[in-house]
PDB file of C-alpha atoms in Angstrom:
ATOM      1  CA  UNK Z  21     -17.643 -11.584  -5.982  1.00  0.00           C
ATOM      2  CA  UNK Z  22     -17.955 -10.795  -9.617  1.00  0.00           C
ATOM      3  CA  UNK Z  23     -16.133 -12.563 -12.386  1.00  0.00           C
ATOM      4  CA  UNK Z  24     -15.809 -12.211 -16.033  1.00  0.00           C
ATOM      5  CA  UNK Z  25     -15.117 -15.447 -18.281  1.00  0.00           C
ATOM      6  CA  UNK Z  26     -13.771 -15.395 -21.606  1.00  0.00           C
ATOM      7  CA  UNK Z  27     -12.268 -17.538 -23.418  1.00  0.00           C
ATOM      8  CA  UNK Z  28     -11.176 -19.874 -20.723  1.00  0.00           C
ATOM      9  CA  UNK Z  29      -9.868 -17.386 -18.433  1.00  0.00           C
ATOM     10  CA  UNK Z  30     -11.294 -15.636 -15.358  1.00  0.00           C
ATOM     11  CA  UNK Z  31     -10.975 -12.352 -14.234  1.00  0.00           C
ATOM     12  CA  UNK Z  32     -12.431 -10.348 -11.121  1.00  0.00           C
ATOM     13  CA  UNK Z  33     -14.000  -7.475 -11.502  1.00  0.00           C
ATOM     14  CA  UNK Z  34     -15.508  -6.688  -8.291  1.00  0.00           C
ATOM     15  CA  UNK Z  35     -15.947  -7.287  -4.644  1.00  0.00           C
ATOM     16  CA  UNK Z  36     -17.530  -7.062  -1.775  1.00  0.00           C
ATOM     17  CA  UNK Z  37     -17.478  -7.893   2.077  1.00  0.00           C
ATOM     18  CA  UNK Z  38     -19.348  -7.664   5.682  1.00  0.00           C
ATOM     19  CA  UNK Z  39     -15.881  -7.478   7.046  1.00  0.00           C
ATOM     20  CA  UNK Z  40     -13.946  -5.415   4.863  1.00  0.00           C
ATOM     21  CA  UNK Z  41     -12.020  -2.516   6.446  1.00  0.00           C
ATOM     22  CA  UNK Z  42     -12.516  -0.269   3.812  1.00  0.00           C
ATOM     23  CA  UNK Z  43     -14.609   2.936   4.437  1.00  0.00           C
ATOM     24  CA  UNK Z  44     -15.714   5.075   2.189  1.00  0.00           C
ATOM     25  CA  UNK Z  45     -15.884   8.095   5.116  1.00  0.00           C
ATOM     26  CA  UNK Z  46     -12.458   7.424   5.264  1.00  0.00           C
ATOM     27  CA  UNK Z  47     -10.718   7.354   1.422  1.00  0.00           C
ATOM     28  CA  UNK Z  48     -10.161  11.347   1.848  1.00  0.00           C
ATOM     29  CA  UNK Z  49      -6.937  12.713   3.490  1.00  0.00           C
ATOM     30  CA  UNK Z  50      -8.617  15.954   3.993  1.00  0.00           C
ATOM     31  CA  UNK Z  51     -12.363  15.178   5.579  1.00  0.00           C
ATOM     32  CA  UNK Z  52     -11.635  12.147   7.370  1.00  0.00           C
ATOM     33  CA  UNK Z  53     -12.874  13.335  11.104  1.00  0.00           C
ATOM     34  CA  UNK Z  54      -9.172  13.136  12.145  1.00  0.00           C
ATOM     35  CA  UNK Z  55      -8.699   9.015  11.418  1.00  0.00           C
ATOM     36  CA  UNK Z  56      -5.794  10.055   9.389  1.00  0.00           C
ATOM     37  CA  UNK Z  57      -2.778  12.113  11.152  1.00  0.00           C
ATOM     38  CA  UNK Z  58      -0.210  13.841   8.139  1.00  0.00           C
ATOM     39  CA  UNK Z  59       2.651  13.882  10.601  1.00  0.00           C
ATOM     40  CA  UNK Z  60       2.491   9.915  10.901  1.00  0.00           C
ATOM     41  CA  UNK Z  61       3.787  10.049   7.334  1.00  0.00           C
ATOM     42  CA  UNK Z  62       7.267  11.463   8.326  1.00  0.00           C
ATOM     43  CA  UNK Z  63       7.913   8.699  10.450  1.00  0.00           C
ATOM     44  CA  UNK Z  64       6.687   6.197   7.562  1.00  0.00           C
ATOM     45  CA  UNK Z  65       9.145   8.006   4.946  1.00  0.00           C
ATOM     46  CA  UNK Z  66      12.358   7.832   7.447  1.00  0.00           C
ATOM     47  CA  UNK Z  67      11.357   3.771   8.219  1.00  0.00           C
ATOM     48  CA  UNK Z  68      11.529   3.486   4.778  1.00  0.00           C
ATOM     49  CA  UNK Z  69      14.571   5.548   4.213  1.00  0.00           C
ATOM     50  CA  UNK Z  70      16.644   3.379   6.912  1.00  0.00           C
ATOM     51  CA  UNK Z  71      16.260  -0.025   4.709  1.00  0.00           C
ATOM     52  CA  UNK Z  72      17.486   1.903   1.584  1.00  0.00           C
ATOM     53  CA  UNK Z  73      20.514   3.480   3.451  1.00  0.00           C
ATOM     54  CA  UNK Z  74      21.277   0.286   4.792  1.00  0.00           C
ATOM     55  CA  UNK Z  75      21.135  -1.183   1.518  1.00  0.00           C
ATOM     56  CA  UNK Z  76      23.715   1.464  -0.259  1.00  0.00           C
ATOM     57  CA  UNK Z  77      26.107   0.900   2.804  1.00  0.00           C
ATOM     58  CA  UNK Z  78      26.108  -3.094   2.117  1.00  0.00           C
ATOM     59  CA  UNK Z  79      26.471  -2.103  -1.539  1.00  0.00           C
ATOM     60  CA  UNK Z  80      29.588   0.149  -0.915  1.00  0.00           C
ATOM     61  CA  UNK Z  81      31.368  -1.973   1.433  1.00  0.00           C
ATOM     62  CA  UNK Z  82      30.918  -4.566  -0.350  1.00  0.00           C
ATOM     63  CA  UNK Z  83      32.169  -2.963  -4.220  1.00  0.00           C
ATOM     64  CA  UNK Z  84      35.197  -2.253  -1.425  1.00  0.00           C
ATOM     65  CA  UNK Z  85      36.579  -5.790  -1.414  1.00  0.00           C
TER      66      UNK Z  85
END
């Protein structure tokens, strides 16, 4: 781990792991070797839909009473 110290404060300004799950083969969308699948994103985007739509249908009921 880097730091920086300044002043009394500390800030981090870099990392680095054995076990980190980062790849660097991987950070593309486009020449990833297939890790990444696009279509896996429409199912993300409705998951994410469903708590907001839940959300506005609490709202309206409840600006009903």
């Amino acid at each position: 781990m880097r730091l920086k110290l300044y002043k009394g404060h500390v800030r981090t300004v870099g990392r680095w792991s054995d076990h980190s799950l980062y790849s660097e083969e991987h950070v593309t969308f486009e020449e990833d070797m297939g890790a990444y699948d696009q279509t896996d994103a429409a199912g993300f985007i409705q998951l994410n839909a469903l708590r907001l739509k839940l959300i506005a249908m609490r709202n309206r009921r409840v600006a009903k009473k």
